[in-house]
Amino acid sequence: MTRQLSTEMQQCIDICHKCHDTCEQMLSRCMEMRSEQSMQLSMMMMSCADMCRMCADMMMRCSSMAKAGADMVQMCVRMCSMCADMCEMSAEMCRQVNTSEMTELADVMTRCADMCRQMTPQAMQPA
């Protein structure tokens, strides 16, 4: 038996997916540039994309367990916190590039970080 996702948890999963997808789209553009800065950005975007995907996957797994234990919920909360840290650090790097595409990516990363920071054990309770 699966449990219902809270609205906050579903929104967090959705923005994690959006951040992952946006990072991957920008990643291919950065790799075409072949500059030192674009290579550093590419590595950061890969890490951010992976972290967002892993965070969303973990929340979905946690929600699919009818009786997710407190330890598993705490692990999801910690994962969200690490994802928020990665998104904030990545957004800062993107803003230094100062292009409209990178600013848009930074905005998505910031929204993802903000949503991940809201994930507490209470926010992960079913609706």
N, CA and C atoms as an extended XYZ file, in Angstrom:
381
Properties=species:S:1:pos:R:3:atomname:S:1:resname:S:1:resid:I:1 pbc="F F F"
N         0.838       -1.185        0.000 N   MET     1
C         0.000        0.000        0.000 CA  MET     1
C         0.882        1.248        0.000 C   MET     1
N         0.597        2.177       -0.871 N   THR     2
C         1.346        3.428       -0.902 CA  THR     2
C         0.559        4.497       -0.167 C   THR     2
N         1.252        5.511        0.253 N   ARG     3
C         0.569        6.590        0.955 CA  ARG     3
C         0.505        7.821        0.060 C   ARG     3
N        -0.420        8.682        0.363 N   GLN     4
C        -0.623        9.919       -0.391 CA  GLN     4
C         0.512       10.893       -0.090 C   GLN     4
N         1.022       11.557       -1.122 N   LEU     5
C         2.047       12.577       -0.924 CA  LEU     5
C         1.426       13.848       -0.363 C   LEU     5
N         2.156       14.520        0.501 N   SER     6
C         1.705       15.844        0.924 CA  SER     6
C         1.896       16.795       -0.259 C   SER     6
N         1.153       17.870       -0.266 N   THR     7
C         1.275       18.865       -1.335 CA  THR     7
C         2.695       19.409       -1.398 C   THR     7
N         3.281       19.696       -0.234 N   GLU     8
C         4.641       20.231       -0.180 CA  GLU     8
C         5.648       19.249       -0.757 C   GLU     8
N         5.485       17.978       -0.421 N   MET     9
C         6.412       16.968       -0.914 CA  MET     9
C         6.288       16.822       -2.432 C   MET     9
N         5.065       16.830       -2.946 N   GLN    10
C         4.868       16.736       -4.398 CA  GLN    10
C         5.478       17.947       -5.106 C   GLN    10
N         5.306       19.125       -4.531 N   GLN    11
C         5.892       20.330       -5.122 CA  GLN    11
C         7.415       20.259       -5.112 C   GLN    11
N         7.976       19.720       -4.044 N   CYS    12
C         9.427       19.588       -3.950 CA  CYS    12
C         9.940       18.592       -4.995 C   CYS    12
N         9.263       17.471       -5.140 N   ILE    13
C         9.642       16.484       -6.157 CA  ILE    13
C         9.570       17.120       -7.543 C   ILE    13
N         8.510       17.866       -7.801 N   ASP    14
C         8.339       18.510       -9.110 CA  ASP    14
C         9.458       19.502       -9.412 C   ASP    14
N         9.817       20.339       -8.436 N   ILE    15
C        10.866       21.332       -8.695 CA  ILE    15
C        12.230       20.653       -8.787 C   ILE    15
N        12.439       19.567       -8.056 N   CYS    16
C        13.695       18.811       -8.203 CA  CYS    16
C        13.814       18.260       -9.623 C   CYS    16
N        12.709       17.731      -10.158 N   HIS    17
C        12.726       17.238      -11.542 CA  HIS    17
C        12.990       18.381      -12.518 C   HIS    17
N        12.347       19.517      -12.294 N   LYS    18
C        12.545       20.674      -13.184 CA  LYS    18
C        13.996       21.142      -13.136 C   LYS    18
N        14.571       21.199      -11.954 N   CYS    19
C        15.961       21.627      -11.810 CA  CYS    19
C        16.888       20.631      -12.513 C   CYS    19
N        16.642       19.344      -12.318 N   HIS    20
C        17.432       18.304      -12.986 CA  HIS    20
C        17.380       18.491      -14.497 C   HIS    20
N        16.173       18.617      -15.037 N   ASP    21
C        16.004       18.739      -16.487 CA  ASP    21
C        16.651       20.014      -17.027 C   ASP    21
N        16.492       21.113      -16.315 N   THR    22
C        17.060       22.387      -16.759 CA  THR    22
C        18.580       22.337      -16.731 C   THR    22
N        19.150       21.733      -15.694 N   CYS    23
C        20.611       21.567      -15.627 CA  CYS    23
C        21.106       20.750      -16.815 C   CYS    23
N        20.422       19.666      -17.117 N   GLU    24
C        20.862       18.813      -18.220 CA  GLU    24
C        20.760       19.532      -19.563 C   GLU    24
N        19.732       20.346      -19.742 N   GLN    25
C        19.611       21.114      -20.989 CA  GLN    25
C        20.764       22.106      -21.130 C   GLN    25
N        21.074       22.811      -20.058 N   MET    26
C        22.162       23.791      -20.097 CA  MET    26
C        23.520       23.112      -20.177 C   MET    26
N        23.618       21.938      -19.628 N   LEU    27
C        24.871       21.194      -19.635 CA  LEU    27
C        25.368       20.964      -21.057 C   LEU    27
N        24.490       20.560      -21.941 N   SER    28
C        24.915       20.303      -23.317 CA  SER    28
C        25.406       21.589      -23.984 C   SER    28
N        24.792       22.716      -23.663 N   ARG    29
C        25.249       23.994      -24.228 CA  ARG    29
C        26.628       24.371      -23.695 C   ARG    29
N        26.828       24.175      -22.400 N   CYS    30
C        28.120       24.521      -21.794 CA  CYS    30
C        29.245       23.659      -22.358 C   CYS    30
N        28.954       22.402      -22.595 N   MET    31
C        29.994       21.501      -23.097 CA  MET    31
C        30.426       21.881      -24.516 C   MET    31
N        29.554       22.532      -25.254 N   GLU    32
C        29.902       22.980      -26.604 CA  GLU    32
C        30.878       24.154      -26.579 C   GLU    32
N        30.897       24.927      -25.497 N   MET    33
C        31.745       26.120      -25.408 CA  MET    33
C        33.225       25.781      -25.274 C   MET    33
N        33.545       24.765      -24.547 N   ARG    34
C        34.913       24.266      -24.381 CA  ARG    34
C        35.884       25.260      -23.743 C   ARG    34
N        35.411       26.108      -22.889 N   SER    35
C        36.308       26.997      -22.144 CA  SER    35
C        36.495       26.425      -20.741 C   SER    35
N        37.470       26.945      -20.034 N   GLU    36
C        37.731       26.489      -18.662 CA  GLU    36
C        36.514       26.748      -17.770 C   GLU    36
N        35.944       27.940      -17.887 N   GLN    37
C        34.779       28.281      -17.073 CA  GLN    37
C        33.592       27.381      -17.409 C   GLN    37
N        33.380       27.113      -18.697 N   SER    38
C        32.241       26.272      -19.077 CA  SER    38
C        32.437       24.835      -18.605 C   SER    38
N        33.674       24.372      -18.550 N   MET    39
C        33.933       23.022      -18.040 CA  MET    39
C        33.627       22.945      -16.541 C   MET    39
N        34.011       23.979      -15.810 N   GLN    40
C        33.698       24.013      -14.373 CA  GLN    40
C        32.186       24.068      -14.161 C   GLN    40
N        31.511       24.887      -14.954 N   LEU    41
C        30.051       24.961      -14.868 CA  LEU    41
C        29.417       23.620      -15.223 C   LEU    41
N        29.968       22.954      -16.217 N   SER    42
C        29.435       21.651      -16.630 CA  SER    42
C        29.512       20.640      -15.498 C   SER    42
N        30.643       20.598      -14.821 N   MET    43
C        30.804       19.660      -13.703 CA  MET    43
C        29.816       19.989      -12.583 C   MET    43
N        29.650       21.275      -12.311 N   MET    44
C        28.716       21.698      -11.276 CA  MET    44
C        27.288       21.329      -11.664 C   MET    44
N        26.925       21.561      -12.921 N   MET    45
C        25.565       21.244      -13.372 CA  MET    45
C        25.293       19.747      -13.327 C   MET    45
N        26.302       18.946      -13.667 N   MET    46
C        26.129       17.484      -13.573 CA  MET    46
C        25.847       17.083      -12.133 C   MET    46
N        26.621       17.644      -11.217 N   SER    47
C        26.441       17.317       -9.799 CA  SER    47
C        25.088       17.784       -9.294 C   SER    47
N        24.691       18.978       -9.680 N   CYS    48
C        23.398       19.514       -9.246 CA  CYS    48
C        22.255       18.675       -9.821 C   CYS    48
N        22.353       18.336      -11.103 N   ALA    49
C        21.314       17.514      -11.738 CA  ALA    49
C        21.195       16.165      -11.041 C   ALA    49
N        22.342       15.535      -10.779 N   ASP    50
C        22.331       14.231      -10.106 CA  ASP    50
C        21.735       14.326       -8.709 C   ASP    50
N        22.118       15.363       -7.977 N   MET    51
C        21.622       15.538       -6.615 CA  MET    51
C        20.110       15.741       -6.615 C   MET    51
N        19.613       16.556       -7.542 N   CYS    52
C        18.165       16.808       -7.619 CA  CYS    52
C        17.402       15.536       -7.973 C   CYS    52
N        17.942       14.769       -8.914 N   ARG    53
C        17.274       13.525       -9.297 CA  ARG    53
C        17.258       12.543       -8.126 C   ARG    53
N        18.394       12.422       -7.448 N   MET    54
C        18.473       11.505       -6.314 CA  MET    54
C        17.527       11.933       -5.191 C   MET    54
N        17.433       13.216       -4.959 N   CYS    55
C        16.545       13.737       -3.917 CA  CYS    55
C        15.087       13.410       -4.245 C   CYS    55
N        14.685       13.670       -5.487 N   ALA    56
C        13.307       13.371       -5.907 CA  ALA    56
C        13.029       11.875       -5.814 C   ALA    56
N        13.973       11.064       -6.285 N   ASP    57
C        13.798        9.610       -6.228 CA  ASP    57
C        13.630        9.128       -4.790 C   ASP    57
N        14.444        9.669       -3.905 N   MET    58
C        14.382        9.245       -2.509 CA  MET    58
C        13.050        9.636       -1.869 C   MET    58
N        12.573       10.838       -2.164 N   MET    59
C        11.276       11.258       -1.620 CA  MET    59
C        10.154       10.374       -2.155 C   MET    59
N        10.225       10.013       -3.429 N   MET    60
C         9.183        9.148       -3.991 CA  MET    60
C         9.228        7.759       -3.358 C   MET    60
N        10.437        7.247       -3.117 N   ARG    61
C        10.545        5.946       -2.451 CA  ARG    61
C        10.005        6.014       -1.036 C   ARG    61
N        10.341        7.077       -0.343 N   CYS    62
C         9.869        7.254        1.034 CA  CYS    62
C         8.349        7.317        1.055 C   CYS    62
N         7.774        8.005        0.078 N   SER    63
C         6.318        8.142        0.050 CA  SER    63
C         5.639        6.846       -0.364 C   SER    63
N         6.347        5.972       -1.073 N   SER    64
C         5.720        4.726       -1.523 CA  SER    64
C         5.666        3.671       -0.417 C   SER    64
N         6.372        3.921        0.676 N   MET    65
C         6.322        2.995        1.801 CA  MET    65
C         5.186        3.410        2.727 C   MET    65
N         4.236        2.533        2.889 N   ALA    66
C         3.066        2.850        3.711 CA  ALA    66
C         3.469        3.257        5.122 C   ALA    66
N         4.480        2.613        5.644 N   LYS    67
C         4.910        2.925        7.006 CA  LYS    67
C         6.393        3.264        7.003 C   LYS    67
N         6.743        4.320        6.301 N   ALA    68
C         8.139        4.747        6.276 CA  ALA    68
C         8.557        5.079        7.701 C   ALA    68
N         9.626        4.447        8.141 N   GLY    69
C        10.096        4.675        9.491 CA  GLY    69
C        10.659        6.073        9.669 C   GLY    69
N        10.755        6.468       10.913 N   ALA    70
C        11.279        7.797       11.233 CA  ALA    70
C        12.695        7.969       10.700 C   ALA    70
N        13.493        6.891       10.715 N   ASP    71
C        14.864        6.977       10.202 CA  ASP    71
C        14.878        7.279        8.708 C   ASP    71
N        13.984        6.650        7.962 N   MET    72
C        13.919        6.886        6.519 CA  MET    72
C        13.446        8.306        6.226 C   MET    72
N        12.479        8.772        6.978 N   VAL    73
C        11.991       10.143        6.794 CA  VAL    73
C        13.114       11.133        7.099 C   VAL    73
N        13.859       10.900        8.173 N   GLN    74
C        14.990       11.771        8.520 CA  GLN    74
C        16.041       11.760        7.420 C   GLN    74
N        16.279       10.589        6.822 N   MET    75
C        17.238       10.487        5.723 CA  MET    75
C        16.771       11.343        4.543 C   MET    75
N        15.482       11.316        4.245 N   CYS    76
C        14.926       12.146        3.166 CA  CYS    76
C        15.101       13.631        3.479 C   CYS    76
N        14.872       14.004        4.721 N   VAL    77
C        15.038       15.402        5.131 CA  VAL    77
C        16.495       15.826        4.949 C   VAL    77
N        17.432       14.969        5.347 N   ARG    78
C        18.860       15.289        5.181 CA  ARG    78
C        19.236       15.379        3.712 C   ARG    78
N        18.678       14.490        2.904 N   MET    79
C        18.949       14.519        1.468 CA  MET    79
C        18.450       15.838        0.876 C   MET    79
N        17.274       16.269        1.289 N   CYS    80
C        16.734       17.547        0.814 CA  CYS    80
C        17.638       18.707        1.225 C   CYS    80
N        18.170       18.645        2.421 N   SER    81
C        19.068       19.693        2.896 CA  SER    81
C        20.351       19.738        2.060 C   SER    81
N        20.906       18.570        1.756 N   MET    82
C        22.111       18.524        0.916 CA  MET    82
C        21.809       19.010       -0.498 C   MET    82
N        20.654       18.658       -1.013 N   CYS    83
C        20.245       19.115       -2.338 CA  CYS    83
C        20.121       20.643       -2.340 C   CYS    83
N        19.543       21.196       -1.294 N   ALA    84
C        19.415       22.653       -1.184 CA  ALA    84
C        20.789       23.316       -1.174 C   ALA    84
N        21.727       22.742       -0.430 N   ASP    85
C        23.092       23.282       -0.401 CA  ASP    85
C        23.707       23.284       -1.796 C   ASP    85
N        23.558       22.171       -2.509 N   MET    86
C        24.120       22.051       -3.856 CA  MET    86
C        23.472       23.059       -4.798 C   MET    86
N        22.160       23.192       -4.723 N   CYS    87
C        21.449       24.135       -5.595 CA  CYS    87
C        21.863       25.576       -5.314 C   CYS    87
N        22.023       25.922       -4.045 N   GLU    88
C        22.433       27.286       -3.698 CA  GLU    88
C        23.837       27.586       -4.209 C   GLU    88
N        24.750       26.653       -4.017 N   MET    89
C        26.121       26.828       -4.487 CA  MET    89
C        26.156       26.941       -6.016 C   MET    89
N        25.377       26.108       -6.675 N   SER    90
C        25.332       26.113       -8.136 CA  SER    90
C        24.702       27.398       -8.665 C   SER    90
N        23.645       27.854       -8.027 N   ALA    91
C        22.987       29.096       -8.451 CA  ALA    91
C        23.956       30.270       -8.369 C   ALA    91
N        24.756       30.275       -7.325 N   GLU    92
C        25.743       31.341       -7.166 CA  GLU    92
C        26.738       31.336       -8.332 C   GLU    92
N        27.206       30.161       -8.718 N   MET    93
C        28.129       30.056       -9.857 CA  MET    93
C        27.457       30.508      -11.152 C   MET    93
N        26.217       30.111      -11.350 N   CYS    94
C        25.493       30.480      -12.574 CA  CYS    94
C        25.310       31.984      -12.680 C   CYS    94
N        25.028       32.629      -11.562 N   ARG    95
C        24.799       34.079      -11.582 CA  ARG    95
C        26.069       34.850      -11.943 C   ARG    95
N        27.228       34.264      -11.692 N   GLN    96
C        28.488       34.928      -12.036 CA  GLN    96
C        28.701       34.995      -13.544 C   GLN    96
N        28.058       34.108      -14.294 N   VAL    97
C        28.205       34.096      -15.750 CA  VAL    97
C        27.454       35.271      -16.372 C   VAL    97
N        26.356       35.669      -15.763 N   ASN    98
C        25.614       36.867      -16.152 CA  ASN    98
C        25.060       36.815      -17.579 C   ASN    98
N        24.431       35.693      -17.914 N   THR    99
C        23.657       35.610      -19.156 CA  THR    99
C        22.211       35.310      -18.764 C   THR    99
N        21.291       35.588      -19.654 N   SER   100
C        19.879       35.364      -19.321 CA  SER   100
C        19.594       33.884      -19.075 C   SER   100
N        20.220       32.997      -19.865 N   GLU   101
C        19.997       31.556      -19.671 CA  GLU   101
C        20.498       31.093      -18.312 C   GLU   101
N        21.676       31.574      -17.932 N   MET   102
C        22.239       31.167      -16.643 CA  MET   102
C        21.462       31.783      -15.486 C   MET   102
N        20.937       32.976      -15.675 N   THR   103
C        20.106       33.593      -14.640 CA  THR   103
C        18.819       32.798      -14.459 C   THR   103
N        18.228       32.355      -15.565 N   GLU   104
C        17.023       31.519      -15.478 CA  GLU   104
C        17.324       30.212      -14.755 C   GLU   104
N        18.456       29.589      -15.082 N   LEU   105
C        18.850       28.351      -14.409 CA  LEU   105
C        19.065       28.612      -12.921 C   LEU   105
N        19.740       29.701      -12.600 N   ALA   106
C        19.976       30.046      -11.192 CA  ALA   106
C        18.657       30.239      -10.449 C   ALA   106
N        17.674       30.832      -11.114 N   ASP   107
C        16.360       31.025      -10.486 CA  ASP   107
C        15.686       29.685      -10.191 C   ASP   107
N        15.775       28.740      -11.128 N   VAL   108
C        15.205       27.402      -10.902 CA  VAL   108
C        15.929       26.728       -9.740 C   VAL   108
N        17.251       26.846       -9.717 N   MET   109
C        18.041       26.254       -8.629 CA  MET   109
C        17.657       26.858       -7.280 C   MET   109
N        17.447       28.151       -7.257 N   THR   110
C        17.070       28.824       -6.012 CA  THR   110
C        15.688       28.372       -5.547 C   THR   110
N        14.749       28.249       -6.482 N   ARG   111
C        13.411       27.751       -6.109 CA  ARG   111
C        13.503       26.325       -5.574 C   ARG   111
N        14.347       25.513       -6.197 N   CYS   112
C        14.527       24.134       -5.732 CA  CYS   112
C        15.121       24.128       -4.320 C   CYS   112
N        16.141       24.943       -4.113 N   ALA   113
C        16.759       25.026       -2.783 CA  ALA   113
C        15.739       25.464       -1.735 C   ALA   113
N        14.949       26.479       -2.062 N   ASP   114
C        13.937       26.973       -1.117 CA  ASP   114
C        12.925       25.884       -0.772 C   ASP   114
N        12.479       25.160       -1.781 N   MET   115
C        11.486       24.100       -1.550 CA  MET   115
C        12.104       22.958       -0.736 C   MET   115
N        13.340       22.597       -1.063 N   CYS   116
C        14.008       21.522       -0.313 CA  CYS   116
C        14.199       21.904        1.150 C   CYS   116
N        14.468       23.182        1.408 N   ARG   117
C        14.643       23.641        2.794 CA  ARG   117
C        13.341       23.521        3.591 C   ARG   117
N        12.211       23.511        2.911 N   GLN   118
C        10.918       23.387        3.593 CA  GLN   118
C        10.581       21.946        3.966 C   GLN   118
N        11.362       20.999        3.479 N   MET   119
C        11.058       19.593        3.752 CA  MET   119
C        11.502       19.220        5.161 C   MET   119
N        10.529       19.031        6.006 N   THR   120
C        10.726       18.603        7.388 CA  THR   120
C         9.971       17.287        7.544 C   THR   120
N        10.191       16.572        8.628 N   PRO   121
C         9.399       15.347        8.826 CA  PRO   121
C         7.894       15.621        8.760 C   PRO   121
N         7.464       16.773        9.269 N   GLN   122
C         6.040       17.102        9.236 CA  GLN   122
C         5.559       17.347        7.803 C   GLN   122
N         6.379       18.008        6.997 N   ALA   123
C         5.999       18.294        5.607 CA  ALA   123
C         5.923       17.021        4.773 C   ALA   123
N         6.611       15.975        5.226 N   MET   124
C         6.614       14.720        4.479 CA  MET   124
C         5.482       13.784        4.888 C   MET   124
N         4.655       14.236        5.819 N   GLN   125
C         3.517       13.415        6.227 CA  GLN   125
C         2.468       13.422        5.126 C   GLN   125
N         1.766       12.307        4.957 N   PRO   126
C         0.763       12.232        3.890 CA  PRO   126
C        -0.345       13.265        4.061 C   PRO   126
N        -0.917       13.606        2.920 N   ALA   127
C        -2.001       14.604        2.914 CA  ALA   127
C        -3.243       14.063        3.591 C   ALA   127
